[in-house]
Every structure is written in C-alpha cells, then in structure tokens.
PDB file of N, CA and C in Angstrom:
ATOM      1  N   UNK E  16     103.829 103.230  92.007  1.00  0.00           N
ATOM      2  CA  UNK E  16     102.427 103.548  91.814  1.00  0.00           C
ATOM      3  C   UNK E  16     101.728 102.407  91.088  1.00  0.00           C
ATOM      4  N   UNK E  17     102.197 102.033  89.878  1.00  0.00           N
ATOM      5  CA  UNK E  17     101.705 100.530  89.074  1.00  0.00           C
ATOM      6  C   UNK E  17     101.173  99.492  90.169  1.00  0.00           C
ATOM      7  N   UNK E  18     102.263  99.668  91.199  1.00  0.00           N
ATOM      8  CA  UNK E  18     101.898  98.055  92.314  1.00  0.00           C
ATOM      9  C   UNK E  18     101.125  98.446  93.413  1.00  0.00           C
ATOM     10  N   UNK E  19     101.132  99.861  93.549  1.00  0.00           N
ATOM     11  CA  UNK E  19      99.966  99.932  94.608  1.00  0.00           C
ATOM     12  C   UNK E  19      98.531 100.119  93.939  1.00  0.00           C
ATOM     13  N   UNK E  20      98.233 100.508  92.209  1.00  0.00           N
ATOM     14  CA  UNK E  20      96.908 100.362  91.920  1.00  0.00           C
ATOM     15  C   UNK E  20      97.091  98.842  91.246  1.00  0.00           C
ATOM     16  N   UNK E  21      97.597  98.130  91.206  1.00  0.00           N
ATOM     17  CA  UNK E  21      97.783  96.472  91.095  1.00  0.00           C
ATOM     18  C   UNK E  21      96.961  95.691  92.252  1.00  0.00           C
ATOM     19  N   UNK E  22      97.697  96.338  93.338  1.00  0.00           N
ATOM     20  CA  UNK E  22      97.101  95.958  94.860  1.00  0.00           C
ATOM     21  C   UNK E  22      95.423  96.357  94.739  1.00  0.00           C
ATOM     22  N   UNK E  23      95.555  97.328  94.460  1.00  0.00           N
ATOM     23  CA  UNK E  23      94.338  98.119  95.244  1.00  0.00           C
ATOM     24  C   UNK E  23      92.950  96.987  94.106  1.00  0.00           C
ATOM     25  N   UNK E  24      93.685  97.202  92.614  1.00  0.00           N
ATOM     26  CA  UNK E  24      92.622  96.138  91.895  1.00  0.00           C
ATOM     27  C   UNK E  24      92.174  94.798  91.938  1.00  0.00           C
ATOM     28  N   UNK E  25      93.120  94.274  93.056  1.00  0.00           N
ATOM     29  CA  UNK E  25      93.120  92.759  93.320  1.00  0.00           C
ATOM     30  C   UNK E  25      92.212  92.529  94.678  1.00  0.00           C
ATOM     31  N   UNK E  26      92.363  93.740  95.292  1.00  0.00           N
ATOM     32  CA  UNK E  26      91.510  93.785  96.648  1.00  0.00           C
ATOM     33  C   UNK E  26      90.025  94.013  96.158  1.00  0.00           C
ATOM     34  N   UNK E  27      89.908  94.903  95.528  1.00  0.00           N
ATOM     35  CA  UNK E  27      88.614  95.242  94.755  1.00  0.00           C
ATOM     36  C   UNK E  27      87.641  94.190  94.504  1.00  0.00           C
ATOM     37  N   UNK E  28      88.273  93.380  94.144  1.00  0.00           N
ATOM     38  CA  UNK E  28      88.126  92.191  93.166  1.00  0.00           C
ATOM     39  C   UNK E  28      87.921  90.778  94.219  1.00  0.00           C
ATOM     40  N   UNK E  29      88.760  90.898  95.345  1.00  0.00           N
ATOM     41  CA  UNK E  29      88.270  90.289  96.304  1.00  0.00           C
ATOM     42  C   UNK E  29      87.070  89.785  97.112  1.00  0.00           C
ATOM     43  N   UNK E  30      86.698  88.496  97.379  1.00  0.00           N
ATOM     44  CA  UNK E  30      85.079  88.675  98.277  1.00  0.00           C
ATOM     45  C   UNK E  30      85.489  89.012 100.049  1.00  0.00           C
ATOM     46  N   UNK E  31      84.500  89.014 100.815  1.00  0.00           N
ATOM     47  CA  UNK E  31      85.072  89.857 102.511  1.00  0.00           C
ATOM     48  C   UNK E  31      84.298  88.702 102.858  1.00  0.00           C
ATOM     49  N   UNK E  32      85.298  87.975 103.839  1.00  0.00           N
ATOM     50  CA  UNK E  32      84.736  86.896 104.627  1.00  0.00           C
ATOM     51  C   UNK E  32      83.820  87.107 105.457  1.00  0.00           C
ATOM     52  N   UNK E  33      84.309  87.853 106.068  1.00  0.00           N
ATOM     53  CA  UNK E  33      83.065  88.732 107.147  1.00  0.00           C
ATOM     54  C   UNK E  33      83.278  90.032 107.577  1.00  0.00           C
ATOM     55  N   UNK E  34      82.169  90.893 108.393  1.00  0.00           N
ATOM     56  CA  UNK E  34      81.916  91.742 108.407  1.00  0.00           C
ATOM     57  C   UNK E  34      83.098  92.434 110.201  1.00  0.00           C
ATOM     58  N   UNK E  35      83.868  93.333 109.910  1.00  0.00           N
ATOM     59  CA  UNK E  35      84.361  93.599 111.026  1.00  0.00           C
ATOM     60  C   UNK E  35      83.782  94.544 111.562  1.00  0.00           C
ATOM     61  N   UNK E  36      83.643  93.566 113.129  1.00  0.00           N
ATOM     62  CA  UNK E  36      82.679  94.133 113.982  1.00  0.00           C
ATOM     63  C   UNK E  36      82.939  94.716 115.174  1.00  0.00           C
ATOM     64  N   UNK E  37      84.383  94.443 115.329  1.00  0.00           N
ATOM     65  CA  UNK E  37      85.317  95.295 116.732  1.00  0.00           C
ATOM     66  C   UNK E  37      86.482  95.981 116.259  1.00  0.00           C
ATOM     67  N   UNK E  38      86.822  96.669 114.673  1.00  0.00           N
ATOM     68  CA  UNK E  38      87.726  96.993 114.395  1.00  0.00           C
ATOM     69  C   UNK E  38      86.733  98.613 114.454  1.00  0.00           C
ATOM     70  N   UNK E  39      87.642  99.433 114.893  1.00  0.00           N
ATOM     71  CA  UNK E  39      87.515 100.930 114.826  1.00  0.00           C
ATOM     72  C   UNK E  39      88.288 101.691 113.069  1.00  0.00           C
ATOM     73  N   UNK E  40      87.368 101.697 111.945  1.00  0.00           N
ATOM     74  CA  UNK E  40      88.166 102.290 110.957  1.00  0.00           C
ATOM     75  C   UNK E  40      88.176 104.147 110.837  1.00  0.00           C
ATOM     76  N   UNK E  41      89.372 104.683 110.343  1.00  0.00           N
ATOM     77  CA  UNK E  41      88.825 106.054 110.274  1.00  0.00           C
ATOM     78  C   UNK E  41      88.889 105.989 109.034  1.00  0.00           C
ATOM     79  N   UNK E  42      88.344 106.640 108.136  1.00  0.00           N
ATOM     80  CA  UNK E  42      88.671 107.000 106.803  1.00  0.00           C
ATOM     81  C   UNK E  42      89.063 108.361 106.033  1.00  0.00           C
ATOM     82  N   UNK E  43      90.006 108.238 105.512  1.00  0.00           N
ATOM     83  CA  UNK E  43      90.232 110.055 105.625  1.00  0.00           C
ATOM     84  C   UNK E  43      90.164 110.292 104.062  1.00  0.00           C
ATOM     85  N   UNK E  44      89.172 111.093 103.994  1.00  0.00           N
ATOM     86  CA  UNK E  44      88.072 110.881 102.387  1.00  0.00           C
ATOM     87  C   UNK E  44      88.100 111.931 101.914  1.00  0.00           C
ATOM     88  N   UNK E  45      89.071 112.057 100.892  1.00  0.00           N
ATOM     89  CA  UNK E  45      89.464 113.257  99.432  1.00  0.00           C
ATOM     90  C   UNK E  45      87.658 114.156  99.290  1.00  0.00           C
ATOM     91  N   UNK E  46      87.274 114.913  99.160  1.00  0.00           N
ATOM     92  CA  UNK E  46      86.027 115.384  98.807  1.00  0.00           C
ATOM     93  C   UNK E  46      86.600 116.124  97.384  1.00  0.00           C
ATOM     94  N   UNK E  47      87.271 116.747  97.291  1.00  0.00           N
ATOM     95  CA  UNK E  47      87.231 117.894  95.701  1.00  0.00           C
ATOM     96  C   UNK E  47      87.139 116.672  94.937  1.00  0.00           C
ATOM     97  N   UNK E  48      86.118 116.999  93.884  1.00  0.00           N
ATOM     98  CA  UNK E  48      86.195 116.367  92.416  1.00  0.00           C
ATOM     99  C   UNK E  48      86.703 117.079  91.478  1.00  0.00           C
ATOM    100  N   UNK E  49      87.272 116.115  90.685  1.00  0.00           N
ATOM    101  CA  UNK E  49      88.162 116.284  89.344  1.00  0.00           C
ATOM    102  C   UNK E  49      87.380 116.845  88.336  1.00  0.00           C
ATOM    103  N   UNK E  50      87.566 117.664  87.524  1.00  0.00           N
ATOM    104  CA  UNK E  50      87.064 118.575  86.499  1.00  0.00           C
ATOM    105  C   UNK E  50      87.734 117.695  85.251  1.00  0.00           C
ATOM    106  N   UNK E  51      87.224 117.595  84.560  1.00  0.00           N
ATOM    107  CA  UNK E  51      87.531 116.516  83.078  1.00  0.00           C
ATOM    108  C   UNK E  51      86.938 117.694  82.204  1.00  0.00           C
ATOM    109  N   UNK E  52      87.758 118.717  80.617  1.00  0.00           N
ATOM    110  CA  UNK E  52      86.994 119.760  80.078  1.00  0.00           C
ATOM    111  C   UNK E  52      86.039 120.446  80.169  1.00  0.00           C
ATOM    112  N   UNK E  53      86.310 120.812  81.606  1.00  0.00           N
ATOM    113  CA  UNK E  53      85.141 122.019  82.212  1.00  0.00           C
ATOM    114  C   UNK E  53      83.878 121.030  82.859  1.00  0.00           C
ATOM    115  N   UNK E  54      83.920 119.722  82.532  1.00  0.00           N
ATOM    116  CA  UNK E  54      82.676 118.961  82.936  1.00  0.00           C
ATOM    117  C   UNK E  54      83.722 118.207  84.741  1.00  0.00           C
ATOM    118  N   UNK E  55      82.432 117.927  85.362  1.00  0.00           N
ATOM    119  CA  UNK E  55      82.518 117.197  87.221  1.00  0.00           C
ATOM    120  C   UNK E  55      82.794 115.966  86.600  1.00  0.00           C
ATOM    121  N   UNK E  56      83.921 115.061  86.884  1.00  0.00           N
ATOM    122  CA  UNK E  56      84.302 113.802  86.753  1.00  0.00           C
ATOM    123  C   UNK E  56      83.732 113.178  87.995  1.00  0.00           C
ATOM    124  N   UNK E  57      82.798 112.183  87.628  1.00  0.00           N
ATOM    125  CA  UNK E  57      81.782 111.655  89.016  1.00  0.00           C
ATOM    126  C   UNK E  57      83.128 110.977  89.748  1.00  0.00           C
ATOM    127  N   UNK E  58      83.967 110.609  89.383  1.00  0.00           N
ATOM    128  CA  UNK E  58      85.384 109.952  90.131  1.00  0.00           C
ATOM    129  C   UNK E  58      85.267 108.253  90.150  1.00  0.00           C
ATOM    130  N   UNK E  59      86.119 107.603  90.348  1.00  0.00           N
ATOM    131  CA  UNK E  59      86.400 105.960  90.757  1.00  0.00           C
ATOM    132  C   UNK E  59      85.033 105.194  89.777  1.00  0.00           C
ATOM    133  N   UNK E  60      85.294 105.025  88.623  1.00  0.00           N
ATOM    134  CA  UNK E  60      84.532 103.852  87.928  1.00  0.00           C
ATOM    135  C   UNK E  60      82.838 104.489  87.791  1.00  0.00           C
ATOM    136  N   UNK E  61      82.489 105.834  88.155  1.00  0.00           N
ATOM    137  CA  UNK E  61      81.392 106.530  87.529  1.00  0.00           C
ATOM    138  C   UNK E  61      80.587 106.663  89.006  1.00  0.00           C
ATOM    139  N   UNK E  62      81.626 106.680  90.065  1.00  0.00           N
ATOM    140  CA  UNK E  62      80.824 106.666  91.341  1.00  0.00           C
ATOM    141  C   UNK E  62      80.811 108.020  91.535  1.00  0.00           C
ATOM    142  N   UNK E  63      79.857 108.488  92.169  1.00  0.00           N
ATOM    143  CA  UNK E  63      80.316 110.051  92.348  1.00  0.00           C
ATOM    144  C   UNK E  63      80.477 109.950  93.978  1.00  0.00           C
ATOM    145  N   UNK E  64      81.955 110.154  94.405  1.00  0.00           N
ATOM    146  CA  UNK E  64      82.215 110.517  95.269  1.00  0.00           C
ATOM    147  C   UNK E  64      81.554 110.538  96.745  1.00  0.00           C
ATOM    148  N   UNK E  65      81.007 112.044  96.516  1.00  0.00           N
ATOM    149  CA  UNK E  65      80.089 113.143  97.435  1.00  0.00           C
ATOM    150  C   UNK E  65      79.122 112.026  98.267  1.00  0.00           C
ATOM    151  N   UNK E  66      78.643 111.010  97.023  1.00  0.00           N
ATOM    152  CA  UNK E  66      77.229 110.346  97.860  1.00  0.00           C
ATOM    153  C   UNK E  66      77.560 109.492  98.459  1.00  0.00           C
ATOM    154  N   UNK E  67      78.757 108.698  98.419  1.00  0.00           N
ATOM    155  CA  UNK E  67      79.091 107.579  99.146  1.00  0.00           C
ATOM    156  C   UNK E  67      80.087 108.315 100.218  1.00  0.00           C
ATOM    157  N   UNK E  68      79.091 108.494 101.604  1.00  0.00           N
ATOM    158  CA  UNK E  68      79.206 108.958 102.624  1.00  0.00           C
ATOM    159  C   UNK E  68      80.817 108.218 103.371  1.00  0.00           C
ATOM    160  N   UNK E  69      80.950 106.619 102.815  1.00  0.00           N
ATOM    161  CA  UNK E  69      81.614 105.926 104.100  1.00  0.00           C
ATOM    162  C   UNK E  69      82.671 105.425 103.152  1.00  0.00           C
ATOM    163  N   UNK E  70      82.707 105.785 101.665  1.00  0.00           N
ATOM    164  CA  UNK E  70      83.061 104.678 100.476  1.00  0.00           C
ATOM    165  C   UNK E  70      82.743 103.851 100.796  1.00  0.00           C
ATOM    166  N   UNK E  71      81.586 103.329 101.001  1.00  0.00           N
ATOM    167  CA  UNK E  71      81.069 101.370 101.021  1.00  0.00           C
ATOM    168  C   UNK E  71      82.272 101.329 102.334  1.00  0.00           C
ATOM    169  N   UNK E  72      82.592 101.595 102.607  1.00  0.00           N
ATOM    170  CA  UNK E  72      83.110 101.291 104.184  1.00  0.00           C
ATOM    171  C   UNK E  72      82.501 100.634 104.974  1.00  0.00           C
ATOM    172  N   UNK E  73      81.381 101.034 105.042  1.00  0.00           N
ATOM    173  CA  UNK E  73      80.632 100.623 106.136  1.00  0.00           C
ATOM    174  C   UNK E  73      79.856  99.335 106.337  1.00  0.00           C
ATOM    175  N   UNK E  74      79.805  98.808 104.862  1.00  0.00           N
ATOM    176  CA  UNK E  74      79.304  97.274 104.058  1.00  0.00           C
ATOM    177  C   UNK E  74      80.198  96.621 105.006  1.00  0.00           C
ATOM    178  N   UNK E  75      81.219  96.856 105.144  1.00  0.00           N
ATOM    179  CA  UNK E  75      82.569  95.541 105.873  1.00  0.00           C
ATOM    180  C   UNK E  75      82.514  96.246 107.212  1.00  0.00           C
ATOM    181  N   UNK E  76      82.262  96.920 107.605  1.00  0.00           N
ATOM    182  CA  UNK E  76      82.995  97.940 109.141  1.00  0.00           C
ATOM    183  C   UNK E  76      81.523  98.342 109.442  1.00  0.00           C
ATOM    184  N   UNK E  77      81.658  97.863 111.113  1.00  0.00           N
ATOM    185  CA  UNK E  77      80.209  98.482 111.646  1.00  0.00           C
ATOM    186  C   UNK E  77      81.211 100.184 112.299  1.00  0.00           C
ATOM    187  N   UNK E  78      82.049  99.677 112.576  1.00  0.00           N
ATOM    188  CA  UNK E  78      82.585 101.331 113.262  1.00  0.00           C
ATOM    189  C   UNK E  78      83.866 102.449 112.209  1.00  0.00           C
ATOM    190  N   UNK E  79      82.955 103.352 111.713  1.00  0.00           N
ATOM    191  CA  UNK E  79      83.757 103.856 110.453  1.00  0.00           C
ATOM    192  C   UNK E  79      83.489 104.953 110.616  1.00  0.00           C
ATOM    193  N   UNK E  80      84.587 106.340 111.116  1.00  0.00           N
ATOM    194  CA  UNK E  80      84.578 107.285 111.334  1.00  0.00           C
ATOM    195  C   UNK E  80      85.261 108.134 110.182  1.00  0.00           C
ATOM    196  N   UNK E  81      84.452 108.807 109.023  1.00  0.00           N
ATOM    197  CA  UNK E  81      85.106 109.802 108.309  1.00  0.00           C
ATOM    198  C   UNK E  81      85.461 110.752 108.682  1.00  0.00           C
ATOM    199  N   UNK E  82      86.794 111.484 107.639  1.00  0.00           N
ATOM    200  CA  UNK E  82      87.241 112.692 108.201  1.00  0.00           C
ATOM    201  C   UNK E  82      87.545 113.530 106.953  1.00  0.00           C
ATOM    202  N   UNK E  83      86.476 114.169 106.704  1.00  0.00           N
ATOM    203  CA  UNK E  83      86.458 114.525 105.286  1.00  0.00           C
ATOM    204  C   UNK E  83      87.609 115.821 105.086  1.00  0.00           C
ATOM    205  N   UNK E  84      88.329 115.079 103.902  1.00  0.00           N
ATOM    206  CA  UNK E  84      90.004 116.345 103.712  1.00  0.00           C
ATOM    207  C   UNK E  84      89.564 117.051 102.127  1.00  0.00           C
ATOM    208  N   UNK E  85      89.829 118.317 102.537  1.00  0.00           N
ATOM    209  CA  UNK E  85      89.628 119.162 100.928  1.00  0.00           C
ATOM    210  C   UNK E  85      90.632 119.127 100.243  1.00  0.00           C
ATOM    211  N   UNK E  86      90.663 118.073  99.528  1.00  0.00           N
ATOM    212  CA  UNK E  86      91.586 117.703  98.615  1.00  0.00           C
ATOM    213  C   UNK E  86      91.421 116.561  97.563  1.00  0.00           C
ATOM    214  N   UNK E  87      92.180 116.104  96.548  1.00  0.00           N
ATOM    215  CA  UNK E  87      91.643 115.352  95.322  1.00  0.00           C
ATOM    216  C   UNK E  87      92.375 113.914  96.426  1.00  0.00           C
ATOM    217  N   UNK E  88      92.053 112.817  95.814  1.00  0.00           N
ATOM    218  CA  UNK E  88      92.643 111.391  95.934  1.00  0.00           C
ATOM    219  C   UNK E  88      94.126 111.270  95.425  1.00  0.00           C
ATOM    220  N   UNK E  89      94.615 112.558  94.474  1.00  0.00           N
ATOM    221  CA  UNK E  89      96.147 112.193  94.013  1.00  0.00           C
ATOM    222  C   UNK E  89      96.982 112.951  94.805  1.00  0.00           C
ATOM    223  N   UNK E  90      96.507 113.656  95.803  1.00  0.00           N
ATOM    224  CA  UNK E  90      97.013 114.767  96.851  1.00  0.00           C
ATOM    225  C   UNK E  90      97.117 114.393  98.141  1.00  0.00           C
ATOM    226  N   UNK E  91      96.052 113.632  98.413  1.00  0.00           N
ATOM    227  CA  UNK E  91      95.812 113.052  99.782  1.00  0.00           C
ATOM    228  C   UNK E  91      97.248 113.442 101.104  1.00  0.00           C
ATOM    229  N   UNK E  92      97.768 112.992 100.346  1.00  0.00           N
ATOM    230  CA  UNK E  92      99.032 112.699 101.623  1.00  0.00           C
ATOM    231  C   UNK E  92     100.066 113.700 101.151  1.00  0.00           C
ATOM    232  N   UNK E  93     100.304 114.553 100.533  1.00  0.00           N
ATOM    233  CA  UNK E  93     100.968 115.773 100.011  1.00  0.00           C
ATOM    234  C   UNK E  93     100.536 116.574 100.261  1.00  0.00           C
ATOM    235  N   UNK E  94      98.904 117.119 100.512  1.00  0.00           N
ATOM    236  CA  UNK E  94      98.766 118.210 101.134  1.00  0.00           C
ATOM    237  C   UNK E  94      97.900 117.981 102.845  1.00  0.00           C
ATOM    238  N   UNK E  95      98.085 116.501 103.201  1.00  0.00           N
ATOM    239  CA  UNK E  95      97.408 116.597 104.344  1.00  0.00           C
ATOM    240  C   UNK E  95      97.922 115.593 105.319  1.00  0.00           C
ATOM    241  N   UNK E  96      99.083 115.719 104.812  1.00  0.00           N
ATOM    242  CA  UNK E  96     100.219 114.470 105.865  1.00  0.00           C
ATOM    243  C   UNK E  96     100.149 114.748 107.407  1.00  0.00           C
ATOM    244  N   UNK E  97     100.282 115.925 107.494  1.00  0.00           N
ATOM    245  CA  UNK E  97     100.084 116.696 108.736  1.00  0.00           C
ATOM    246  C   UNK E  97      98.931 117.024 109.459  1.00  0.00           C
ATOM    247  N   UNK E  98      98.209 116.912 108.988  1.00  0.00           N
ATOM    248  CA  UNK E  98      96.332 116.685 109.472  1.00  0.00           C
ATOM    249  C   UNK E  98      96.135 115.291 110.134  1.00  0.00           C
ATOM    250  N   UNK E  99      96.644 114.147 109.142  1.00  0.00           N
ATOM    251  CA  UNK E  99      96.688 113.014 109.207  1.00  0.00           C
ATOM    252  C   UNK E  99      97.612 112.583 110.303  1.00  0.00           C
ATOM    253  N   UNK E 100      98.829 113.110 110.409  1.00  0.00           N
ATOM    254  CA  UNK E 100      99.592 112.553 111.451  1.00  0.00           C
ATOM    255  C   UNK E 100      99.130 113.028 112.973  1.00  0.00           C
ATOM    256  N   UNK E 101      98.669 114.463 112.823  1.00  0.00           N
ATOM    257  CA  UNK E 101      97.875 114.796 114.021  1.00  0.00           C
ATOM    258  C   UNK E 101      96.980 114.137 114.894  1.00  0.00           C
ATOM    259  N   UNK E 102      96.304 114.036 113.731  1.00  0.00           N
ATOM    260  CA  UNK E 102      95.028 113.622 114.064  1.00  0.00           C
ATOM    261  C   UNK E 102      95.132 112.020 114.679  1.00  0.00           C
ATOM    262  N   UNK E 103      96.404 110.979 114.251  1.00  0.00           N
ATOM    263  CA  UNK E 103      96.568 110.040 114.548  1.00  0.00           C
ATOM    264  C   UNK E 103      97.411 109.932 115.990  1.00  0.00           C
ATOM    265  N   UNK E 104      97.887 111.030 116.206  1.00  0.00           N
ATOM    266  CA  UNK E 104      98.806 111.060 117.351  1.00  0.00           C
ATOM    267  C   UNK E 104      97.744 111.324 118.906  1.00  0.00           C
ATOM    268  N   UNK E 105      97.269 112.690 118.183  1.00  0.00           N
ATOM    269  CA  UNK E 105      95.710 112.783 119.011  1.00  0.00           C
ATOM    270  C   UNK E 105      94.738 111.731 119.928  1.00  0.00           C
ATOM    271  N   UNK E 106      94.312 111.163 118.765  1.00  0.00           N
ATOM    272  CA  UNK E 106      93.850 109.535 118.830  1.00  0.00           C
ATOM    273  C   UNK E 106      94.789 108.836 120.029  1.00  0.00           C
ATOM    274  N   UNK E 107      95.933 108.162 119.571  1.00  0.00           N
ATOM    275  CA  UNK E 107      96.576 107.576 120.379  1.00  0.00           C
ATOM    276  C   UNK E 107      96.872 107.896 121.686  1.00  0.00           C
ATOM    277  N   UNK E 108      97.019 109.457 122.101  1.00  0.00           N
ATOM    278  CA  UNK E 108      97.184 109.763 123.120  1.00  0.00           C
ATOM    279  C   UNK E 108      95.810 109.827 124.031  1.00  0.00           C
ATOM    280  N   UNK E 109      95.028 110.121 123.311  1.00  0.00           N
ATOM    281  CA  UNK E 109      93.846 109.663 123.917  1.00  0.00           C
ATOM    282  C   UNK E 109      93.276 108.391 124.272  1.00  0.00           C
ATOM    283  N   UNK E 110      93.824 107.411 123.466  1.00  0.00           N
ATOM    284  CA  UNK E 110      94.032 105.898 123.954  1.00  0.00           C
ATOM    285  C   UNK E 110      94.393 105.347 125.298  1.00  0.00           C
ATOM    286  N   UNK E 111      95.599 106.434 125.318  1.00  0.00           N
ATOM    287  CA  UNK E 111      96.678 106.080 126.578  1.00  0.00           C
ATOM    288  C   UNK E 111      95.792 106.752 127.796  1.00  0.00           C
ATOM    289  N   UNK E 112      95.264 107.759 127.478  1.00  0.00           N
ATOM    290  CA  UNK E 112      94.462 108.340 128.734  1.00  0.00           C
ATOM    291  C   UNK E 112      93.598 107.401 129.120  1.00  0.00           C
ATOM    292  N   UNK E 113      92.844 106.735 128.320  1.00  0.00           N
ATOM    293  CA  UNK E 113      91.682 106.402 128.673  1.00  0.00           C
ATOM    294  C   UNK E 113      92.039 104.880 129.761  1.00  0.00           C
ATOM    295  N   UNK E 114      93.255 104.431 129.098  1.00  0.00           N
ATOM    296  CA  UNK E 114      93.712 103.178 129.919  1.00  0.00           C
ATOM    297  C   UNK E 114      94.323 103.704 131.010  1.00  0.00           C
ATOM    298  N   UNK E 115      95.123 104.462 131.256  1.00  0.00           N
ATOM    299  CA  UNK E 115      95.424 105.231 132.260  1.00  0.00           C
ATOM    300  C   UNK E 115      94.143 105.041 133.279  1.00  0.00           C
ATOM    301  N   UNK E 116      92.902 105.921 133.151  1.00  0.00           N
ATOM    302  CA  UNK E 116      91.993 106.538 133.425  1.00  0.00           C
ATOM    303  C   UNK E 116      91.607 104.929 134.032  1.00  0.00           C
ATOM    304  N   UNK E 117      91.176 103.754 133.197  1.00  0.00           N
ATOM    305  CA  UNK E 117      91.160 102.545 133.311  1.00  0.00           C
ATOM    306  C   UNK E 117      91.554 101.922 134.678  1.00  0.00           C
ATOM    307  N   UNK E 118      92.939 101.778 134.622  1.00  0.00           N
ATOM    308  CA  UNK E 118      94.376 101.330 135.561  1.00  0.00           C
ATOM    309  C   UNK E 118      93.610 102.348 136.665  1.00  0.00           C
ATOM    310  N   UNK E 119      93.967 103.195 137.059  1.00  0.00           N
ATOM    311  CA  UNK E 119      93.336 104.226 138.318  1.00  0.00           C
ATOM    312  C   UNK E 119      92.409 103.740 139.170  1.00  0.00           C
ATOM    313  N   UNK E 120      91.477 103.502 138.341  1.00  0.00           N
ATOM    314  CA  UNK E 120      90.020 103.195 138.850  1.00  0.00           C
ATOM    315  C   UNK E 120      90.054 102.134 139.799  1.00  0.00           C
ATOM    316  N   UNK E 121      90.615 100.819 138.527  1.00  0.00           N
ATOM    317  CA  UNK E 121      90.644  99.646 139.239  1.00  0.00           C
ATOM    318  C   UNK E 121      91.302  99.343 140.670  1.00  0.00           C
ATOM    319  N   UNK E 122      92.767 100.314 140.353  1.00  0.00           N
ATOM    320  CA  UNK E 122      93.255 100.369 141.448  1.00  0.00           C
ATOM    321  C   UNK E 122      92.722 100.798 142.531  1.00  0.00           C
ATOM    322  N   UNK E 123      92.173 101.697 142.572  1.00  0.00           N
ATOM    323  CA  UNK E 123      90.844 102.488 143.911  1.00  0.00           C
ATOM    324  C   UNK E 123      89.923 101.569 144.347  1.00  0.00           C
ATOM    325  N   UNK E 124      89.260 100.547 143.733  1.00  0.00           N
ATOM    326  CA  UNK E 124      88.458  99.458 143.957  1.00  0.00           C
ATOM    327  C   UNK E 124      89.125  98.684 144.783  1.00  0.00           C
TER     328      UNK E 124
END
C-alpha cells in the first residue's frame, strides 16, 4: 500500500504532455463519502468528491466514461471486483462483435 500511494503521489505531481485523444478511459468512481465525527469528509485533499463528475479525467481524456460504484475508495475492489470484471468482459466481448460485424461486411463488398 506505501508504494502504490508513493506511485499515485509522484503521478500527481507529474505534468501531462498531452491530451489523449483516441484512448477510450472508463473510470469506475467510489461515490459514498467518508464520515470524519459525525461530520462529511469532502475526500482527496478537500475535494469533494460528488462534484468532480470525471475526477479531472477529462482535463487529459477527451473519451471518459464513468461508472459510478456505491462504495468508499478503500473498498473499491473488495466489494465490486465482480461488477468490474463484468463489466470489463462485457466490453470486450462487445469489441469482438463489432470487428466480427466489421470482417462480414467487408467481406460482402
């Protein structure tokens, strides 16, 4: 855990050469906020969450598809591994159709 928020602070900290403009991102975005003594912890450095629709995603990524999961950021993948893997398998197979679908066509031409 130390080296992946090590990572994550060095990227942060990073400038973005440029803006990706043919990469397809999904983002799969914790919504519950953290309760700190009965008070809403706005979350990540005093951001509140809720309003940043794309997390600044979208500053670097023209194509950024959220998929908002009811769950905190320390849960993510413990209670939604299986949403996530779905949803990625889904995707892919729908990939394959579409080239499929692709291949067909051309061939008929």
């Amino acid at each position: 855990i130390t080296a992946a928020s090590e990572a994550e602070r060095v990227l942060a900290n990073s400038g973005i050469s440029d803006t990706l403009q043919f990469a397809q991102v999904t983002l799969f975005k914790a919504t519950k906020s953290e309760e700190v003594n009965g008070k809403r912890n706005p979350g990540t450095n005093g951001l509140d969450v809720e309003r940043l629709k794309k997390n600044s995603i979208d500053a670097i990524a023209k194509n950024v598809e959220v998929i908002d999961l009811l769950c905190h950021h320390e849960d993510i993948l413990d209670t939604n591994s299986q949403t996530i893997a779905n949803y990625l398998l889904y995707k892919k197979s729908a990939d394959i159709r579409e080239k499929n679908l692709v291949m067909v066509q051309e061939k008929s031409k």
